[in-house]
Structures are given as C-alpha cells and as structure tokens.
Coordinates of C-alpha atoms and ligand atoms in Angstrom, one line a residue:
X1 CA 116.9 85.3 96.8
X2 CA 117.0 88.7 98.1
X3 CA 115.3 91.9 96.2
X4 CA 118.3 93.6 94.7
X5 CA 118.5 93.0 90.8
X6 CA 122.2 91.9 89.8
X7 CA 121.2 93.1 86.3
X8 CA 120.5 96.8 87.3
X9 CA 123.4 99.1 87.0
X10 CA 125.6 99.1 90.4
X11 CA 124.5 101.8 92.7
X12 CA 128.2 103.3 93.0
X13 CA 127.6 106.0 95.2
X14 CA 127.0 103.7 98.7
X15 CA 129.2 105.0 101.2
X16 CA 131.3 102.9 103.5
X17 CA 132.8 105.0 105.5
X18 CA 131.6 108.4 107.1
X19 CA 133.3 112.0 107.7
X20 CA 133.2 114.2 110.9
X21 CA 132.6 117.9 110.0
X22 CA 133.3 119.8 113.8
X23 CA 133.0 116.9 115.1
X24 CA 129.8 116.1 113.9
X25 CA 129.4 112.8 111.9
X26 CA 128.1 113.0 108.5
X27 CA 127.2 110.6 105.3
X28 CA 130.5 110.9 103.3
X29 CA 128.8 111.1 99.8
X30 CA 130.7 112.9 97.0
X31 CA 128.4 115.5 95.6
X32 CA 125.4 115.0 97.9
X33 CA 123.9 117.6 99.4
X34 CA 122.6 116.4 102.6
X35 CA 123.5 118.2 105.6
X36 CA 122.0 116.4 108.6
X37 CA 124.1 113.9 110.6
X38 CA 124.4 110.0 110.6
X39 CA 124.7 109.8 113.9
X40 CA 123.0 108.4 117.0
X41 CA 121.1 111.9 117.7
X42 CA 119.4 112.0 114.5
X43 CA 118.5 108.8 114.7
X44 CA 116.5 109.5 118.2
X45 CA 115.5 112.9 115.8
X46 CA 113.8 110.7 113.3
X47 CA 112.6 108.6 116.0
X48 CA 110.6 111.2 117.2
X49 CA 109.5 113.2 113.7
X50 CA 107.9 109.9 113.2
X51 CA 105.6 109.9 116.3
X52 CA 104.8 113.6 115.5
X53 CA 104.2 112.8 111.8
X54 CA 101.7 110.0 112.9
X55 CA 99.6 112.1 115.2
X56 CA 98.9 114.7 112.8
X57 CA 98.0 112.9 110.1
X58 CA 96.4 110.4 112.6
X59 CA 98.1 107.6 109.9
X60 CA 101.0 106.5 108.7
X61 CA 100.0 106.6 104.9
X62 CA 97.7 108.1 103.0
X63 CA 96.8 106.1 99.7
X64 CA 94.3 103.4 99.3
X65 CA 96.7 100.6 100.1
X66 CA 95.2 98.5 102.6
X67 CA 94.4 95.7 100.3
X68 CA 97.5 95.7 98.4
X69 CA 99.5 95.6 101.9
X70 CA 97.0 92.7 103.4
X71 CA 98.2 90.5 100.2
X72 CA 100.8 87.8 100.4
X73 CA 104.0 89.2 99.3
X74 CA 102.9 93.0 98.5
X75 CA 106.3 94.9 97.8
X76 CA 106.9 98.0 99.9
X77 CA 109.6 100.6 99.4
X78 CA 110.5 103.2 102.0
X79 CA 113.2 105.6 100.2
X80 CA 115.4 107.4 102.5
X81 CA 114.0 105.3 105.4
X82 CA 116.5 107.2 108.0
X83 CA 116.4 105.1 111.2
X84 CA 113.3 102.7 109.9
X85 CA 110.3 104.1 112.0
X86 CA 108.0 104.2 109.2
X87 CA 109.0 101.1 108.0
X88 CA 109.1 99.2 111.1
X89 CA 105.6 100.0 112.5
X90 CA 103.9 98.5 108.9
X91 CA 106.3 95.9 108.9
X92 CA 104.5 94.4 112.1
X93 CA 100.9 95.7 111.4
X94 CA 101.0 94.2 107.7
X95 CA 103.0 90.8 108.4
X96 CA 102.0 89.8 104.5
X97 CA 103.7 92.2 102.9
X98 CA 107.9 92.7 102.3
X99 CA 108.9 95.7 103.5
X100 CA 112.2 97.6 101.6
X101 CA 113.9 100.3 103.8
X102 CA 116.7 102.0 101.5
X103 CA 119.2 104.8 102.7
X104 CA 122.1 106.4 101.4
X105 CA 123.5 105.6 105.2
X106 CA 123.5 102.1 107.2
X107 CA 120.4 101.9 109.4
X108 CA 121.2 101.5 112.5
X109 CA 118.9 99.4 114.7
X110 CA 118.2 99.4 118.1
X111 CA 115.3 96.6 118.6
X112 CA 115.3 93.6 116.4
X113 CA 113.5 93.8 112.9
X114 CA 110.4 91.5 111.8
X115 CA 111.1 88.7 109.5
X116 CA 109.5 91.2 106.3
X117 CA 111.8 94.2 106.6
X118 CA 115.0 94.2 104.8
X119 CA 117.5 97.5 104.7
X120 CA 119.6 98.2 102.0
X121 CA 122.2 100.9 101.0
X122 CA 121.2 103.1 98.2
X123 CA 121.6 106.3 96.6
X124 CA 118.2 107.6 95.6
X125 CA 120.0 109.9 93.0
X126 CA 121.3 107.3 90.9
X127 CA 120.0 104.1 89.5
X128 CA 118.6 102.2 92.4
X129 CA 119.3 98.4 92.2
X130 CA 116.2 97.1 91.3
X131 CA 114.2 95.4 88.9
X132 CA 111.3 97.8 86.8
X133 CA 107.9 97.1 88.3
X134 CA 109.3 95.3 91.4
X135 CA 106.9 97.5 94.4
X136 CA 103.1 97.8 94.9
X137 CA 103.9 100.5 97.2
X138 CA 106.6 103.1 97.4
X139 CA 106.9 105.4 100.1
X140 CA 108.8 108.7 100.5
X141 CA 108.8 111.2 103.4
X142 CA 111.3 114.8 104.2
X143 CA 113.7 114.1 101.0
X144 CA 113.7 117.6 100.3
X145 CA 116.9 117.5 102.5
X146 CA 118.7 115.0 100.2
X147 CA 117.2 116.1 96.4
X148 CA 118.2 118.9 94.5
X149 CA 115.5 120.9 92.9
X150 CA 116.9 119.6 89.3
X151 CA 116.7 115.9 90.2
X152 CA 113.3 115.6 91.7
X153 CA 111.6 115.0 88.0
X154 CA 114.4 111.9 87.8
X155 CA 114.1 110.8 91.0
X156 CA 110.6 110.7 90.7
X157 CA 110.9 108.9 87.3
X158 CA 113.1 106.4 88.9
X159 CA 110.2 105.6 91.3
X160 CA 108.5 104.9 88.9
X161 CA 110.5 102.5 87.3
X162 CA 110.2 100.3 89.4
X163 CA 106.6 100.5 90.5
X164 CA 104.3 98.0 89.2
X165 CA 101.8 98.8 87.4
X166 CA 98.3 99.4 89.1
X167 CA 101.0 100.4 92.2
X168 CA 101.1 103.4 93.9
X169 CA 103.9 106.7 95.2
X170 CA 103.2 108.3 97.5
X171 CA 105.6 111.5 99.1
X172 CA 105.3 113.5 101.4
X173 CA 107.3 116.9 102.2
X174 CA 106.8 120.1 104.8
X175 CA 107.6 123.9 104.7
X176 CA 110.8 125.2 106.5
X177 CA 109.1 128.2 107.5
X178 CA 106.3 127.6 109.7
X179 CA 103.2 130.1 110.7
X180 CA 103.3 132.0 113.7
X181 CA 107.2 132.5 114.2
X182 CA 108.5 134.3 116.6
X183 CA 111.7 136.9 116.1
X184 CA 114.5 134.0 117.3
X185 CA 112.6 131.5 115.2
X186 CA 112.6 133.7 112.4
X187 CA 116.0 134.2 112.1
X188 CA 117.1 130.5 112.2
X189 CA 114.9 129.1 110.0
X190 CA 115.3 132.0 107.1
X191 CA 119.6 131.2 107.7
X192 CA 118.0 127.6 107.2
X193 CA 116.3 128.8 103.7
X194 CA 119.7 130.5 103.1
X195 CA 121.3 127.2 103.1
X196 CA 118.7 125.3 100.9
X197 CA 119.4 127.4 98.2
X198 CA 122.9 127.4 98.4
X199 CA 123.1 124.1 98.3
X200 CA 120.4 123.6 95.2
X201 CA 117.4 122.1 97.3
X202 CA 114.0 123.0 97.0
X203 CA 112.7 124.4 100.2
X204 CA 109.4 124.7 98.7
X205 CA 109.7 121.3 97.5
X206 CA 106.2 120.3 99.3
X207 CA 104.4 122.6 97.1
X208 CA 105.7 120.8 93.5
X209 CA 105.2 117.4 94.5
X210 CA 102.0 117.0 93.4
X211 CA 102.4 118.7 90.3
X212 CA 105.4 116.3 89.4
X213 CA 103.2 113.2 90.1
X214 CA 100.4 114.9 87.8
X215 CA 102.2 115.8 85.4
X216 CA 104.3 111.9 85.1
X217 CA 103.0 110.2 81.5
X218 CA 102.9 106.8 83.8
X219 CA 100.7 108.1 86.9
X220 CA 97.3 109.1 87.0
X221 CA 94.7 109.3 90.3
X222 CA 96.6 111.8 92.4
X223 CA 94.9 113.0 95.2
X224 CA 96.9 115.2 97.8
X225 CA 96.2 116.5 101.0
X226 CA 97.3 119.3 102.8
X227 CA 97.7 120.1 106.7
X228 CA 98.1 124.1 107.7
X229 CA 97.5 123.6 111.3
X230 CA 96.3 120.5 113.9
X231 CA 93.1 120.0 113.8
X232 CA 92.8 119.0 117.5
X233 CA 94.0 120.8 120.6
X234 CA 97.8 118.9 121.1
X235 CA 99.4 120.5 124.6
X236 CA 102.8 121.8 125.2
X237 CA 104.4 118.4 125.3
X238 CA 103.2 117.7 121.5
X239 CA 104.9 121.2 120.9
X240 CA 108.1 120.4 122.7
X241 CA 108.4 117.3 120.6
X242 CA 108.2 119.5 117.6
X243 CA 110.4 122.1 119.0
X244 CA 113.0 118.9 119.4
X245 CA 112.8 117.7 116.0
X246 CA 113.4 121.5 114.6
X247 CA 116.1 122.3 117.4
X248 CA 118.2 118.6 116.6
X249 CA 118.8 119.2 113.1
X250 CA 119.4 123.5 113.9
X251 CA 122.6 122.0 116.4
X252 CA 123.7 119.9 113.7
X253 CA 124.2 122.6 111.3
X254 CA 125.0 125.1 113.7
X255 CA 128.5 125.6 112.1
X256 CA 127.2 126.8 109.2
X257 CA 124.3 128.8 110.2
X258 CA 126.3 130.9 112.7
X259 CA 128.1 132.1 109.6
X260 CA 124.7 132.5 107.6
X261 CA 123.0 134.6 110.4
X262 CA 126.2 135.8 112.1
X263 CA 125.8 135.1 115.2
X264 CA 128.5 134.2 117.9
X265 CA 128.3 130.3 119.5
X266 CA 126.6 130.9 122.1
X267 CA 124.1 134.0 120.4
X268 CA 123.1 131.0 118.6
X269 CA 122.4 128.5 121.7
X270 CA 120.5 131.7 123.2
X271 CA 118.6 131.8 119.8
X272 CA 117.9 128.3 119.9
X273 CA 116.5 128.4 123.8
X274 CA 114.1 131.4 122.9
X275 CA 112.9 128.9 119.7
X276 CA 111.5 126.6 122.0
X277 CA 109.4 129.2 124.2
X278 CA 108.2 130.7 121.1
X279 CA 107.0 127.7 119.2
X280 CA 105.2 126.3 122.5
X281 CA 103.9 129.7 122.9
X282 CA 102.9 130.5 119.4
X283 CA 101.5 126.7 118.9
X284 CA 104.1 126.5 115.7
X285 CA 103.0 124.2 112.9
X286 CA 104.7 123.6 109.3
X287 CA 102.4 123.0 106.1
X288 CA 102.6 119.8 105.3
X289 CA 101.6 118.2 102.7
X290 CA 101.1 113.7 101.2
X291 CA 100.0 113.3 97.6
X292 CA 99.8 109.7 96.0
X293 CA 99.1 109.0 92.7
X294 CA 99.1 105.1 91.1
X295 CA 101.0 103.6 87.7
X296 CA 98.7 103.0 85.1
X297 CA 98.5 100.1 83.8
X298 CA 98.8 99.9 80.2
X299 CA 97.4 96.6 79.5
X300 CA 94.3 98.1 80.3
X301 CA 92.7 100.0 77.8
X302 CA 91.2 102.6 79.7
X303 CA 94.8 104.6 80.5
X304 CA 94.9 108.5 79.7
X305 CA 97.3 109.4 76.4
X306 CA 100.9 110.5 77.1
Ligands
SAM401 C1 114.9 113.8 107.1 S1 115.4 112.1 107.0 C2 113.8 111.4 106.8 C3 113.8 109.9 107.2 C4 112.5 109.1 107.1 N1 112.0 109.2 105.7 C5 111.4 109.6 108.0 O1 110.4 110.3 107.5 O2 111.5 109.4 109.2 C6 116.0 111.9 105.3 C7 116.7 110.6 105.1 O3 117.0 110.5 103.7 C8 118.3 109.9 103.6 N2 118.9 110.4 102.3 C9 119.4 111.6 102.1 N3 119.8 111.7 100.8 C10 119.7 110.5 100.3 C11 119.9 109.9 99.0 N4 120.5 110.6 98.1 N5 119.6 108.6 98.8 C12 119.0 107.9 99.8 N6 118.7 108.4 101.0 C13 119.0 109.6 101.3 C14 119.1 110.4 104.8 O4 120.1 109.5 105.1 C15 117.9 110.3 105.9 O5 117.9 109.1 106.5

C-alpha cells in the first residue's frame, strides 16, 4: 500500500503541466508564488545548494534523530524536496527508514532511487494527502521561496498534523541579504527583497521560524541553531559554488528584476559578473539558521498546558 491516505482531502492544486515565462520553464500553479524554474538548471542549482548546505553545517540534519531513523520503518518527510538531494543521501545512509520526498513539481531523477524513497506531488499549501501522525521525521529546507508570510502558521500546523507524536520538525531557512556585500551584490539582492514583498513572502522568514515552532500548543523541545559565518577557512571554489547557487536563481528571475533595479539586459549580466568577484572576494555568507522542535505526546502525562 503506498503512503498517501485516500481519506485525506484531494490535494487539488498538483500541477500537470508547466508554463514558460521568457522562455523560462516554470511550475504552473494558480495562485503560488514561487518564482524559481522547474527546469533542468535548477535542478543542477539544488544539486549543488545541497553540497554547500552540508559542508556548513557539517550534517545533513540537525535534531536528535538517529535512533528514530536506524528503526525499522521510521517515516521521513522531506517537504519541497526540489530535485531529492536531501532525501536521497539519508535514503541510502538509513536503509531502515521510508523516506517521503513531496513537491509541488515532478522530481526529476537522474540516478536511480533506493528501494525507501518514494516522490509524490503535493501542494504544501493545502491539505497534504496524508494520514495525522503518519512521520517520525519531517524535514523542511529554503520554503521561504514557496510560503507566504500568512500561511507559514498553517503550513506549520499542517506539519504537524501529520507528525507522530514523540516525532520531530525540523526547518531550516537563510537571509537574502548576506554580510559583506559588495555595490553589484547589493543591488541585486535588495531588487530580490523587492520581489519577496511584492509577492507576500517572508524574506526574513529564517528569523520567525523558531518562534512558530515555540509558540505551536503541540511542540515543545525546540532548540535552534544559527550560522553567521563558516567556521573553517573554505577557499575560493567553496565561494564559487555559493556564488552559483545565488547567480542561477538571479538569471532565472532576471526578467523581472531588470524592471525592479532598472537595469538594461546586459547592465544586468555585467551586474551579475561583478557578483561573483565580489562574493569570492568579500568571503560572502548568508545567516542561516535549523530549529527542531518534537510533538508532544499527550498520552504522557508530563506535556506542557496549551
Ligand atoms: C529552493 S527549493 C529547495 C529544495 C530542497 N528543499 C533543498 O533544500 O534542496 C524549494 C522547493 O520547494 C518547492 N515548492 C515551492 N512551493 C511549494 C509548494 N507550495 N508546495 C510544495 N513544494 C513547493 C519547489 O518546487 C522547490 O523544489
């Protein structure tokens, strides 16, 4: 049988087609937000975010979940999976566990998946189809691309629907703007703030994630953790892979941000070259920041009043 529950309300908002916006190809979602592409260049983006994400935090997760994950059939989540990185890698290193990788858009795979990874199609804004209490785990990372600054506190609610109990969230979100930013840097990424707020997300959505976890009746231990620079020397070629992640996504919504900063095409590809020498230069780096917090159970007696 496979994970979805046929009780919970259909997820009607699963696309199955996609739309090209200047020739860039897009998830076609009514009323979403989400700017970046569905195509094979993000994918190779998120490919690469995840190797960066990894090395700073020098792990892939950050709650106390190695038991739970070393247990026959421990449930994992990973909402908004994008091309599966996360989820692959603890796929293979926890071969006990099943591992759930849901996006609004089709993963697409390039190498084949173990037998306990599973991708569905889902829309993290609405009813997602499955049972309450199904996962041990759920995992959540860079959604503040694809949630409005209304719908964290039910998003985060449905998360925790369908968490067990004793089971742990954990998300984990950045800054736009990053320390040390040089004048061509500057400009892109406050255009880039321009369009968060146009379009209702949170930009500072890193800094209010662990206050919606503490402040959930059904969650308790929340720890969180914060990253303002590396911690260890990392090389140009760490800051190149950076300065690729940042500089995929600005091309994708280079047709809107010309308009934002107004600047011409190719002002804009200038801007974007100078980026990349200034972020190497300056050694650029983005809070960060991971916060978990676990369901309470309330068949225990020992749970905090709501
Ligand atoms: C910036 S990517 C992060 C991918 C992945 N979590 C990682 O850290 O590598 C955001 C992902 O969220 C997905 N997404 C955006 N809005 C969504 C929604 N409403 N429901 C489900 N997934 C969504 C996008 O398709 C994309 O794959």
């Amino acid at each position: 049988m496979g994970i979805c529950n046929s009780k919970s309300k259909p997820n009607k908002s699963v696309p199955d087609k996609s739309r090209f916006e200047d020739s860039i190809k897009h998830h076609d979602i009514e009323n979403n937000m989400y700017y970046l592409p569905n195509d094979i260049d993000e994918s190779d983006r998120l490919q690469i975010l995840h190797f960066v994400e990894r090395y700073i935090w020098q792990s892939n997760f950050f709650a106390p979940i190695n038991h739970l994950l070393n247990q026959e059939g421990a449930m994992v989540l990973d909402v908004g999976t994008g091309r599966g990185s996360w989820l692959l890698e603890m796929a293979t290193k926890y071969p006990n566990a099943k591992f759930i990788g849901m996006d609004i858009s089709p993963v697409q795979l390039n190498v084949s998946k173990p037998k306990n990874a599973e991708f569905i199609e889902a829309n993290i804004l609405e009813h997602l189809p499955f049972a309450d209490n199904t996962f041990d785990y759920v995992f959540q990372r860079f959604l503040n691309v694809g949630i409005l600054t209304k719908s964290w506190p039910s998003v985060i609610s449905e998360l925790v629907r369908i968490l067990k109990p004793g089971g742990y969230i954990e998300l984990m979100e950045g800054e736009i703007l990053f320390n040390n930013m040089g004048p061509a840097t500057t400009r892109l990424m406050n255009g880039m703030i321009i369009i968060f707020d146009e379009s209702g997300l949170d930009s500072m959505a890193c800094h209010k994630i662990h206050g919606y976890l503490e402040e959930h009746k059904h969650l308790h231990n929340v720890h969180y953790e914060i990253k303002k620079h590396m911690d260890f020397e990392c090389g140009e070629k760490f800051y190149k892979m950076k300065y690729q992640i940042y500089a995929n996504g600005l091309v994708a919504v280079k047709p809107k941000l010309i308009n934002i900063i107004e600047a011409s095409s190719d002002e804009y590809d200038e801007l974007l070259k100078k980026m990349c020498d200034e972020m190497i230069e300056n050694e650029s780096f983005g809070l960060r920041v991971r916060v978990y917090a676990q369901k309470l159970d309330t068949s225990n007696t020992n749970v905090k009043s709501c």
